[in-house]
GROMACS .gro file of C-alpha atoms in nm:
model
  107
    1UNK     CA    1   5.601  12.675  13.622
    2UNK     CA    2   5.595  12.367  13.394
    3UNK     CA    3   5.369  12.042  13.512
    4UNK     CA    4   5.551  11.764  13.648
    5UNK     CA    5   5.492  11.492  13.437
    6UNK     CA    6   5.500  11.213  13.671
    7UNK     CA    7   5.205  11.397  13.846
    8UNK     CA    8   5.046  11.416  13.491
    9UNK     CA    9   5.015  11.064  13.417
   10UNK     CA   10   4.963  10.943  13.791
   11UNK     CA   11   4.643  11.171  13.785
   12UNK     CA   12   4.549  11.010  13.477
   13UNK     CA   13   4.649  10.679  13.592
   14UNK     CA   14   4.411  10.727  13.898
   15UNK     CA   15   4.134  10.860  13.708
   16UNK     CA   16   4.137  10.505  13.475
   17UNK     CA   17   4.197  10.314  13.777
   18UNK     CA   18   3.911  10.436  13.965
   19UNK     CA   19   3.677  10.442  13.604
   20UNK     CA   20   3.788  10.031  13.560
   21UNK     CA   21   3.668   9.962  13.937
   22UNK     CA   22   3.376  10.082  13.888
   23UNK     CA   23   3.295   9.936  13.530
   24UNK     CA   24   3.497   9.582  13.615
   25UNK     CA   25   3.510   9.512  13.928
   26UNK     CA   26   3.699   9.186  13.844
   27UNK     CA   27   3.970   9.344  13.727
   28UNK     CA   28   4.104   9.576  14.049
   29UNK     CA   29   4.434   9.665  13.909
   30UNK     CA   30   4.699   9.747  14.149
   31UNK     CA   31   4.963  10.049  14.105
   32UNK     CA   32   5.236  10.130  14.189
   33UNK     CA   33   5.457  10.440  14.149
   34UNK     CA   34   5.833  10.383  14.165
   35UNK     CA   35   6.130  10.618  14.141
   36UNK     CA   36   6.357  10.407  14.263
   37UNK     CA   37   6.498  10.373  13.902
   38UNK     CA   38   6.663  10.713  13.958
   39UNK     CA   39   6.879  10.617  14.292
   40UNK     CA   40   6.999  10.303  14.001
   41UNK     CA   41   7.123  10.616  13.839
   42UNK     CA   42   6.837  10.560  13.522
   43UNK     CA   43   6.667  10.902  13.503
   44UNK     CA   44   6.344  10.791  13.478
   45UNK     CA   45   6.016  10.737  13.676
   46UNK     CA   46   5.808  10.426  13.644
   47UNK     CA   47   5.426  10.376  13.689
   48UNK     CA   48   5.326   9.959  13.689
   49UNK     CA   49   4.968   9.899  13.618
   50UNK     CA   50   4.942   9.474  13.733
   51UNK     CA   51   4.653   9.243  13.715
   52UNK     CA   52   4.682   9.018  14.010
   53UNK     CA   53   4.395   8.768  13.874
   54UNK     CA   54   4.565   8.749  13.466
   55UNK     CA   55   4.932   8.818  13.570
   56UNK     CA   56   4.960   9.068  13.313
   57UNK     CA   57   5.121   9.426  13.367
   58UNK     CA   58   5.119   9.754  13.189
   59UNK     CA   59   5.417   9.941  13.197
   60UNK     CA   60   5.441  10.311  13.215
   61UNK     CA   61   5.823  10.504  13.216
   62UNK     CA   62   5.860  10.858  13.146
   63UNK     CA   63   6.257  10.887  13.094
   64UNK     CA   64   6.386  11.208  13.128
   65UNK     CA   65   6.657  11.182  12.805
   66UNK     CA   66   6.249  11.179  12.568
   67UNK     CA   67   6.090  11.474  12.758
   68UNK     CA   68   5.677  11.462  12.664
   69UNK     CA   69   5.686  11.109  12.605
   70UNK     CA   70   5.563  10.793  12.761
   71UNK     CA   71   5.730  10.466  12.740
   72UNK     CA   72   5.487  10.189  12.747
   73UNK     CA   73   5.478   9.795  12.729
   74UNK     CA   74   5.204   9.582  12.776
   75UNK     CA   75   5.363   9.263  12.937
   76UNK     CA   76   5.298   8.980  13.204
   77UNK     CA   77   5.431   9.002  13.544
   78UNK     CA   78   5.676   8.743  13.495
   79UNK     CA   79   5.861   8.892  13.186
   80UNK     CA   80   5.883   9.203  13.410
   81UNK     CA   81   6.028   9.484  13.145
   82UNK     CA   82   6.236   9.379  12.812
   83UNK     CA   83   6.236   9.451  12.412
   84UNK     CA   84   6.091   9.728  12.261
   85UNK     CA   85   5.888  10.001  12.428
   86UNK     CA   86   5.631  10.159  12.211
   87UNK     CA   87   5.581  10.520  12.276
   88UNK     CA   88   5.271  10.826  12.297
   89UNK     CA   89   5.317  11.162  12.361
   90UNK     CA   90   5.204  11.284  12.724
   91UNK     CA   91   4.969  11.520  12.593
   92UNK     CA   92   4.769  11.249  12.364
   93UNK     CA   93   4.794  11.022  12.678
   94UNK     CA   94   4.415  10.994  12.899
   95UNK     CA   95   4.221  10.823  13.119
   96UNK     CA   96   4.032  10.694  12.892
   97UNK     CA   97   4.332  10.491  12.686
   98UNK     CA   98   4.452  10.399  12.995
   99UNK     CA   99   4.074  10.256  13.071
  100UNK     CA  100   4.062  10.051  12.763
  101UNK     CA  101   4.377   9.947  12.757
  102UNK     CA  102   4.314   9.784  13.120
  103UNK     CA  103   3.967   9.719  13.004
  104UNK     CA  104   4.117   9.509  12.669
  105UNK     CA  105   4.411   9.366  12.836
  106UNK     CA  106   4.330   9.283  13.226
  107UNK     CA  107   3.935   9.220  13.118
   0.00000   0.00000   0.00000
């Protein structure tokens, strides 16, 4: 049986969230899981990383129409999601980007 990927990169997603508490605890990213996008009728799932104190947000899709990928955008709060996604396969994706990437853009 083949790995749900949304379960994939929310472990992974936990893993750095609990790793930047611990090393920053200024940071204290919230997250939040949404598949709400699918009952818009957009087949995709979408993971929000947000920085309450810098008002910056990561962005995390995984769209069913690009199988093994994840959509990403590193953006504020207020822009919400717009323009170009940049894009990593699921299997290069780990805790540890998702760390510094927190780390370098919430720190």
């Amino acid at each position: 049986m083949p790995t749900d990927p949304l379960k994939t990169l929310s472990d992974l997603v936990s893993d750095a969230h609990a790793q930047i508490q611990a090393a920053h605890q200024h940071i204290n990213p919230v997250v939040e899981v949404r598949q709400s996008m699918r009952d818009a009728g957009i087949p995709a799932d979408l993971i929000t990383l947000d920085c309450l104190r810098t008002q910056r947000r990561i962005t995390l899709i995984l769209h069913d129409q690009q199988p093994g990928m994840v959509l990403y955008q590193l953006v504020t709060r207020e822009e919400e999601v717009g323009g170009e996604f940049k894009q990593m396969p699921l299997a290069e994706m780990s805790s540890a980007t998702l760390f510094d990437w927190m780390q370098d853009y919430f720190g």
